[in-house]
Amino acid sequence: MSSAHSPTFPRFQLGKQLRELREKARLTTEDVGLQLDCSPSTISRMEGGKVGIRRSTLERLLEIYEVTDQEQIDTLIVLARQGKTRGWFARYGDLPASYSRYIGLESSAIEMRDYEALVVPGMLQTEEYTRALLAASPGESEDAVEAHVKARRDRQNLLTRTEAPLQLITVLDESVIRRSIGGPDVMRSQLKHLADMGRARNVTVQILPFTGGAYAGMAGSFAILKFQDAPSVVYAEAMTGDIYPAADDVQRYADVFENLRAAALSPLESINMIEDSAN
């Protein structure tokens, strides 16, 4: 599983460059929509990397933006072609759009900084814990639950791949390890797995204890994805979740994350707390 099997990252990169070209040309999405005979929201979706772009549409956009550099044109055409491929996660059916976009970007990341306020991070969940968590969601069919479980299992391969495994740094509120999900046996197995993964060279787990009082991240869970040759992005969870690529947003969340790490127990103390909770 890699960026070669996910259209999300090239779509995201293409959209970012198209937005910069539009702004450089001093055009609004309404201006471009009129010339392209489409709605401003369609332009916004292209720039947000939410949809693939046909070559003919891209070439028309580049004409509007008066782009003449052939190397730049060729690069954007390659990104558009990669963005039209079928993602590895498509085999699991109709996953929510925001979730599909996130895991598509995730598969291209080199580092993830993750704060979780309620549940164990998906990257560190056991199948039984994931299944119990999703089964509690209203309206989730058995097939939908199994699709999510399988997708999450494939996502976890990023941590164990032999070449450049994903670096994961996660801070968990203490409630994550205290809340029993799936019953005692499922939770005990999950906590043991969490402690074991916390000892991996590319995984850091820290617990934010109840005794710490109020802290900066109480507004909700989020993840910051770092890439090799592209700016970082933030995924903030809400009812649907959303991705924020703006540098100011990323920096604000990065500052919050570092404050959370500073307030949390050390990795060793955290593993000890997790293991005590499992007993």
mmCIF file of N, CA and C in Angstrom, residues 30-116:
data_model
loop_
_atom_site.group_PDB
_atom_site.id
_atom_site.type_symbol
_atom_site.label_atom_id
_atom_site.label_comp_id
_atom_site.label_asym_id
_atom_site.label_seq_id
_atom_site.Cartn_x
_atom_site.Cartn_y
_atom_site.Cartn_z
ATOM 1 N N GLU A 30 -15.598 32.004 -9.155
ATOM 2 C CA GLU A 30 -16.727 32.399 -10.005
ATOM 3 C C GLU A 30 -16.242 32.762 -11.409
ATOM 4 N N ASP A 31 -15.112 33.493 -11.490
ATOM 5 C CA ASP A 31 -14.545 33.865 -12.782
ATOM 6 C C ASP A 31 -14.209 32.623 -13.606
ATOM 7 N N VAL A 32 -13.549 31.678 -12.958
ATOM 8 C CA VAL A 32 -13.120 30.469 -13.663
ATOM 9 C C VAL A 32 -14.315 29.609 -14.027
ATOM 10 N N GLY A 33 -15.299 29.528 -13.128
ATOM 11 C CA GLY A 33 -16.488 28.750 -13.404
ATOM 12 C C GLY A 33 -17.227 29.241 -14.643
ATOM 13 N N LEU A 34 -17.277 30.545 -14.806
ATOM 14 C CA LEU A 34 -17.937 31.112 -15.982
ATOM 15 C C LEU A 34 -17.213 30.708 -17.270
ATOM 16 N N GLN A 35 -15.886 30.728 -17.239
ATOM 17 C CA GLN A 35 -15.120 30.375 -18.440
ATOM 18 C C GLN A 35 -15.141 28.875 -18.708
ATOM 19 N N LEU A 36 -15.271 28.109 -17.644
ATOM 20 C CA LEU A 36 -15.250 26.654 -17.790
ATOM 21 C C LEU A 36 -16.660 26.078 -17.892
ATOM 22 N N ASP A 37 -17.664 26.951 -17.743
ATOM 23 C CA ASP A 37 -19.072 26.542 -17.784
ATOM 24 C C ASP A 37 -19.386 25.518 -16.700
ATOM 25 N N CYS A 38 -18.992 25.869 -15.464
ATOM 26 C CA CYS A 38 -19.310 25.013 -14.322
ATOM 27 C C CYS A 38 -19.498 25.911 -13.104
ATOM 28 N N SER A 39 -19.909 25.345 -12.004
ATOM 29 C CA SER A 39 -20.180 26.130 -10.802
ATOM 30 C C SER A 39 -18.883 26.439 -10.046
ATOM 31 N N PRO A 40 -18.863 27.517 -9.257
ATOM 32 C CA PRO A 40 -17.694 27.812 -8.421
ATOM 33 C C PRO A 40 -17.370 26.675 -7.458
ATOM 34 N N SER A 41 -18.410 25.966 -6.986
ATOM 35 C CA SER A 41 -18.175 24.863 -6.057
ATOM 36 C C SER A 41 -17.399 23.731 -6.727
ATOM 37 N N THR A 42 -17.610 23.541 -8.037
ATOM 38 C CA THR A 42 -16.858 22.521 -8.775
ATOM 39 C C THR A 42 -15.380 22.882 -8.807
ATOM 40 N N ILE A 43 -15.068 24.157 -9.027
ATOM 41 C CA ILE A 43 -13.683 24.611 -9.008
ATOM 42 C C ILE A 43 -13.083 24.391 -7.625
ATOM 43 N N SER A 44 -13.854 24.703 -6.587
ATOM 44 C CA SER A 44 -13.373 24.510 -5.216
ATOM 45 C C SER A 44 -13.098 23.040 -4.917
ATOM 46 N N ARG A 45 -13.953 22.161 -5.433
ATOM 47 C CA ARG A 45 -13.741 20.721 -5.213
ATOM 48 C C ARG A 45 -12.483 20.237 -5.916
ATOM 49 N N MET A 46 -12.222 20.762 -7.118
ATOM 50 C CA MET A 46 -10.983 20.417 -7.820
ATOM 51 C C MET A 46 -9.774 20.881 -7.020
ATOM 52 N N GLU A 47 -9.843 22.116 -6.542
ATOM 53 C CA GLU A 47 -8.713 22.680 -5.807
ATOM 54 C C GLU A 47 -8.518 22.019 -4.447
ATOM 55 N N GLY A 48 -9.592 21.450 -3.908
ATOM 56 C CA GLY A 48 -9.494 20.751 -2.637
ATOM 57 C C GLY A 48 -9.077 19.304 -2.772
ATOM 58 N N GLY A 49 -8.835 18.854 -4.017
ATOM 59 C CA GLY A 49 -8.429 17.475 -4.239
ATOM 60 C C GLY A 49 -9.525 16.469 -3.997
ATOM 61 N N LYS A 50 -10.780 16.907 -4.050
ATOM 62 C CA LYS A 50 -11.895 16.016 -3.743
ATOM 63 C C LYS A 50 -12.376 15.216 -4.943
ATOM 64 N N VAL A 51 -11.978 15.642 -6.144
ATOM 65 C CA VAL A 51 -12.390 14.948 -7.357
ATOM 66 C C VAL A 51 -11.219 14.862 -8.324
ATOM 67 N N GLY A 52 -11.258 13.866 -9.205
ATOM 68 C CA GLY A 52 -10.265 13.784 -10.261
ATOM 69 C C GLY A 52 -10.574 14.808 -11.349
ATOM 70 N N ILE A 53 -9.570 15.137 -12.157
ATOM 71 C CA ILE A 53 -9.745 16.137 -13.213
ATOM 72 C C ILE A 53 -9.370 15.523 -14.558
ATOM 73 N N ARG A 54 -10.283 15.616 -15.520
ATOM 74 C CA ARG A 54 -9.997 15.115 -16.861
ATOM 75 C C ARG A 54 -8.897 15.966 -17.502
ATOM 76 N N ARG A 55 -8.136 15.335 -18.405
ATOM 77 C CA ARG A 55 -7.048 16.058 -19.058
ATOM 78 C C ARG A 55 -7.565 17.267 -19.829
ATOM 79 N N SER A 56 -8.691 17.112 -20.528
ATOM 80 C CA SER A 56 -9.233 18.227 -21.306
ATOM 81 C C SER A 56 -9.606 19.405 -20.403
ATOM 82 N N THR A 57 -10.146 19.094 -19.223
ATOM 83 C CA THR A 57 -10.501 20.146 -18.266
ATOM 84 C C THR A 57 -9.252 20.829 -17.741
ATOM 85 N N LEU A 58 -8.235 20.034 -17.432
ATOM 86 C CA LEU A 58 -6.982 20.597 -16.941
ATOM 87 C C LEU A 58 -6.340 21.509 -17.982
ATOM 88 N N GLU A 59 -6.311 21.050 -19.222
ATOM 89 C CA GLU A 59 -5.694 21.864 -20.274
ATOM 90 C C GLU A 59 -6.436 23.185 -20.453
ATOM 91 N N ARG A 60 -7.752 23.159 -20.312
ATOM 92 C CA ARG A 60 -8.528 24.397 -20.416
ATOM 93 C C ARG A 60 -8.213 25.333 -19.243
ATOM 94 N N LEU A 61 -8.079 24.774 -18.060
ATOM 95 C CA LEU A 61 -7.714 25.577 -16.897
ATOM 96 C C LEU A 61 -6.356 26.241 -17.084
ATOM 97 N N LEU A 62 -5.407 25.492 -17.617
ATOM 98 C CA LEU A 62 -4.062 26.039 -17.808
ATOM 99 C C LEU A 62 -4.068 27.144 -18.871
ATOM 100 N N GLU A 63 -4.954 27.027 -19.850
ATOM 101 C CA GLU A 63 -5.116 28.112 -20.831
ATOM 102 C C GLU A 63 -5.657 29.368 -20.140
ATOM 103 N N ILE A 64 -6.658 29.180 -19.286
ATOM 104 C CA ILE A 64 -7.249 30.307 -18.568
ATOM 105 C C ILE A 64 -6.199 30.990 -17.687
ATOM 106 N N TYR A 65 -5.330 30.178 -17.077
ATOM 107 C CA TYR A 65 -4.306 30.727 -16.184
ATOM 108 C C TYR A 65 -3.045 31.160 -16.929
ATOM 109 N N GLU A 66 -3.065 30.989 -18.252
ATOM 110 C CA GLU A 66 -1.958 31.405 -19.116
ATOM 111 C C GLU A 66 -0.634 30.747 -18.707
ATOM 112 N N VAL A 67 -0.706 29.448 -18.452
ATOM 113 C CA VAL A 67 0.493 28.675 -18.121
ATOM 114 C C VAL A 67 1.135 28.189 -19.421
ATOM 115 N N THR A 68 2.387 28.539 -19.627
ATOM 116 C CA THR A 68 3.079 28.180 -20.869
ATOM 117 C C THR A 68 4.311 27.319 -20.648
ATOM 118 N N ASP A 69 4.734 27.172 -19.394
ATOM 119 C CA ASP A 69 5.919 26.371 -19.083
ATOM 120 C C ASP A 69 5.592 24.899 -19.324
ATOM 121 N N GLN A 70 6.219 24.289 -20.342
ATOM 122 C CA GLN A 70 5.878 22.928 -20.728
ATOM 123 C C GLN A 70 6.196 21.918 -19.644
ATOM 124 N N GLU A 71 7.279 22.125 -18.910
ATOM 125 C CA GLU A 71 7.627 21.199 -17.829
ATOM 126 C C GLU A 71 6.556 21.219 -16.738
ATOM 127 N N GLN A 72 6.074 22.406 -16.409
ATOM 128 C CA GLN A 72 5.013 22.520 -15.411
ATOM 129 C C GLN A 72 3.725 21.886 -15.915
ATOM 130 N N ILE A 73 3.408 22.106 -17.171
ATOM 131 C CA ILE A 73 2.209 21.516 -17.767
ATOM 132 C C ILE A 73 2.286 19.996 -17.721
ATOM 133 N N ASP A 74 3.439 19.450 -18.101
ATOM 134 C CA ASP A 74 3.606 17.986 -18.102
ATOM 135 C C ASP A 74 3.460 17.417 -16.691
ATOM 136 N N THR A 75 4.020 18.129 -15.714
ATOM 137 C CA THR A 75 3.929 17.668 -14.323
ATOM 138 C C THR A 75 2.484 17.624 -13.863
ATOM 139 N N LEU A 76 1.723 18.655 -14.189
ATOM 140 C CA LEU A 76 0.325 18.712 -13.771
ATOM 141 C C LEU A 76 -0.515 17.650 -14.480
ATOM 142 N N ILE A 77 -0.184 17.359 -15.726
ATOM 143 C CA ILE A 77 -0.896 16.313 -16.471
ATOM 144 C C ILE A 77 -0.646 14.945 -15.832
ATOM 145 N N VAL A 78 0.593 14.713 -15.397
ATOM 146 C CA VAL A 78 0.917 13.449 -14.718
ATOM 147 C C VAL A 78 0.124 13.340 -13.417
ATOM 148 N N LEU A 79 0.054 14.425 -12.641
ATOM 149 C CA LEU A 79 -0.715 14.412 -11.397
ATOM 150 C C LEU A 79 -2.193 14.132 -11.667
ATOM 151 N N ALA A 80 -2.717 14.747 -12.739
ATOM 152 C CA ALA A 80 -4.122 14.518 -13.086
ATOM 153 C C ALA A 80 -4.358 13.057 -13.454
ATOM 154 N N ARG A 81 -3.428 12.456 -14.197
ATOM 155 C CA ARG A 81 -3.571 11.047 -14.579
ATOM 156 C C ARG A 81 -3.520 10.153 -13.339
ATOM 157 N N GLN A 82 -2.582 10.427 -12.427
ATOM 158 C CA GLN A 82 -2.488 9.639 -11.198
ATOM 159 C C GLN A 82 -3.734 9.819 -10.335
ATOM 160 N N GLY A 83 -4.317 11.013 -10.393
ATOM 161 C CA GLY A 83 -5.498 11.295 -9.594
ATOM 162 C C GLY A 83 -6.764 10.640 -10.107
ATOM 163 N N LYS A 84 -6.705 10.055 -11.294
ATOM 164 C CA LYS A 84 -7.868 9.374 -11.867
ATOM 165 C C LYS A 84 -7.824 7.861 -11.629
ATOM 166 N N THR A 85 -6.768 7.382 -10.983
ATOM 167 C CA THR A 85 -6.668 5.945 -10.739
ATOM 168 C C THR A 85 -7.619 5.532 -9.623
ATOM 169 N N ARG A 86 -7.750 4.252 -9.432
ATOM 170 C CA ARG A 86 -8.652 3.704 -8.409
ATOM 171 C C ARG A 86 -7.854 3.452 -7.139
ATOM 172 N N GLY A 87 -8.285 4.041 -6.032
ATOM 173 C CA GLY A 87 -7.568 3.885 -4.775
ATOM 174 C C GLY A 87 -7.639 2.470 -4.227
ATOM 175 N N TRP A 88 -6.612 2.071 -3.455
ATOM 176 C CA TRP A 88 -6.593 0.724 -2.866
ATOM 177 C C TRP A 88 -7.799 0.484 -1.962
ATOM 178 N N PHE A 89 -8.324 1.578 -1.355
ATOM 179 C CA PHE A 89 -9.428 1.455 -0.415
ATOM 180 C C PHE A 89 -10.775 1.275 -1.111
ATOM 181 N N ALA A 90 -10.800 1.434 -2.452
ATOM 182 C CA ALA A 90 -12.063 1.310 -3.185
ATOM 183 C C ALA A 90 -12.620 -0.110 -3.111
ATOM 184 N N ARG A 91 -11.756 -1.088 -2.904
ATOM 185 C CA ARG A 91 -12.226 -2.470 -2.861
ATOM 186 C C ARG A 91 -13.080 -2.766 -1.627
ATOM 187 N N TYR A 92 -13.108 -1.824 -0.694
ATOM 188 C CA TYR A 92 -13.907 -2.036 0.510
ATOM 189 C C TYR A 92 -15.291 -1.405 0.416
ATOM 190 N N GLY A 93 -15.649 -0.935 -0.762
ATOM 191 C CA GLY A 93 -16.983 -0.382 -0.945
ATOM 192 C C GLY A 93 -17.035 1.102 -0.690
ATOM 193 N N ASP A 94 -18.227 1.590 -0.388
ATOM 194 C CA ASP A 94 -18.464 3.027 -0.246
ATOM 195 C C ASP A 94 -18.120 3.509 1.156
ATOM 196 N N LEU A 95 -16.831 3.730 1.404
ATOM 197 C CA LEU A 95 -16.420 4.338 2.655
ATOM 198 C C LEU A 95 -16.773 5.825 2.598
ATOM 199 N N PRO A 96 -17.006 6.470 3.748
ATOM 200 C CA PRO A 96 -17.309 7.902 3.738
ATOM 201 C C PRO A 96 -16.238 8.694 2.996
ATOM 202 N N ALA A 97 -16.660 9.721 2.243
ATOM 203 C CA ALA A 97 -15.737 10.473 1.394
ATOM 204 C C ALA A 97 -14.589 11.097 2.176
ATOM 205 N N SER A 98 -14.907 11.711 3.330
ATOM 206 C CA SER A 98 -13.856 12.368 4.109
ATOM 207 C C SER A 98 -12.853 11.340 4.634
ATOM 208 N N TYR A 99 -13.352 10.157 5.011
ATOM 209 C CA TYR A 99 -12.484 9.099 5.510
ATOM 210 C C TYR A 99 -11.585 8.572 4.391
ATOM 211 N N SER A 100 -12.145 8.387 3.211
ATOM 212 C CA SER A 100 -11.365 7.911 2.066
ATOM 213 C C SER A 100 -10.265 8.902 1.706
ATOM 214 N N ARG A 101 -10.593 10.201 1.723
ATOM 215 C CA ARG A 101 -9.586 11.227 1.431
ATOM 216 C C ARG A 101 -8.466 11.178 2.466
ATOM 217 N N TYR A 102 -8.847 11.013 3.717
ATOM 218 C CA TYR A 102 -7.841 11.002 4.782
ATOM 219 C C TYR A 102 -6.902 9.807 4.649
ATOM 220 N N ILE A 103 -7.439 8.600 4.481
ATOM 221 C CA ILE A 103 -6.558 7.438 4.421
ATOM 222 C C ILE A 103 -5.742 7.422 3.129
ATOM 223 N N GLY A 104 -6.267 8.089 2.089
ATOM 224 C CA GLY A 104 -5.477 8.237 0.874
ATOM 225 C C GLY A 104 -4.247 9.102 1.108
ATOM 226 N N LEU A 105 -4.414 10.191 1.844
ATOM 227 C CA LEU A 105 -3.276 11.046 2.195
ATOM 228 C C LEU A 105 -2.352 10.329 3.181
ATOM 229 N N GLU A 106 -2.946 9.634 4.117
ATOM 230 C CA GLU A 106 -2.194 8.920 5.140
ATOM 231 C C GLU A 106 -1.190 7.939 4.531
ATOM 232 N N SER A 107 -1.575 7.283 3.448
ATOM 233 C CA SER A 107 -0.713 6.277 2.840
ATOM 234 C C SER A 107 0.517 6.892 2.190
ATOM 235 N N SER A 108 0.535 8.230 2.027
ATOM 236 C CA SER A 108 1.693 8.910 1.462
ATOM 237 C C SER A 108 2.521 9.637 2.518
ATOM 238 N N ALA A 109 2.062 9.621 3.765
ATOM 239 C CA ALA A 109 2.734 10.357 4.832
ATOM 240 C C ALA A 109 3.977 9.614 5.325
ATOM 241 N N ILE A 110 4.923 10.387 5.858
ATOM 242 C CA ILE A 110 6.104 9.784 6.483
ATOM 243 C C ILE A 110 6.008 9.845 8.004
ATOM 244 N N GLU A 111 5.147 10.737 8.510
ATOM 245 C CA GLU A 111 4.965 10.867 9.952
ATOM 246 C C GLU A 111 3.534 11.279 10.269
ATOM 247 N N MET A 112 3.007 10.739 11.356
ATOM 248 C CA MET A 112 1.689 11.124 11.837
ATOM 249 C C MET A 112 1.805 11.492 13.312
ATOM 250 N N ARG A 113 1.298 12.668 13.658
ATOM 251 C CA ARG A 113 1.156 13.078 15.053
ATOM 252 C C ARG A 113 -0.336 13.074 15.358
ATOM 253 N N ASP A 114 -0.747 12.234 16.278
ATOM 254 C CA ASP A 114 -2.165 11.954 16.476
ATOM 255 C C ASP A 114 -2.563 12.168 17.926
ATOM 256 N N TYR A 115 -3.619 12.944 18.146
ATOM 257 C CA TYR A 115 -4.187 13.088 19.481
ATOM 258 C C TYR A 115 -5.577 12.486 19.487
ATOM 259 N N GLU A 116 -5.837 11.605 20.452
ATOM 260 C CA GLU A 116 -7.141 10.959 20.567
ATOM 261 C C GLU A 116 -7.711 11.194 21.963
#
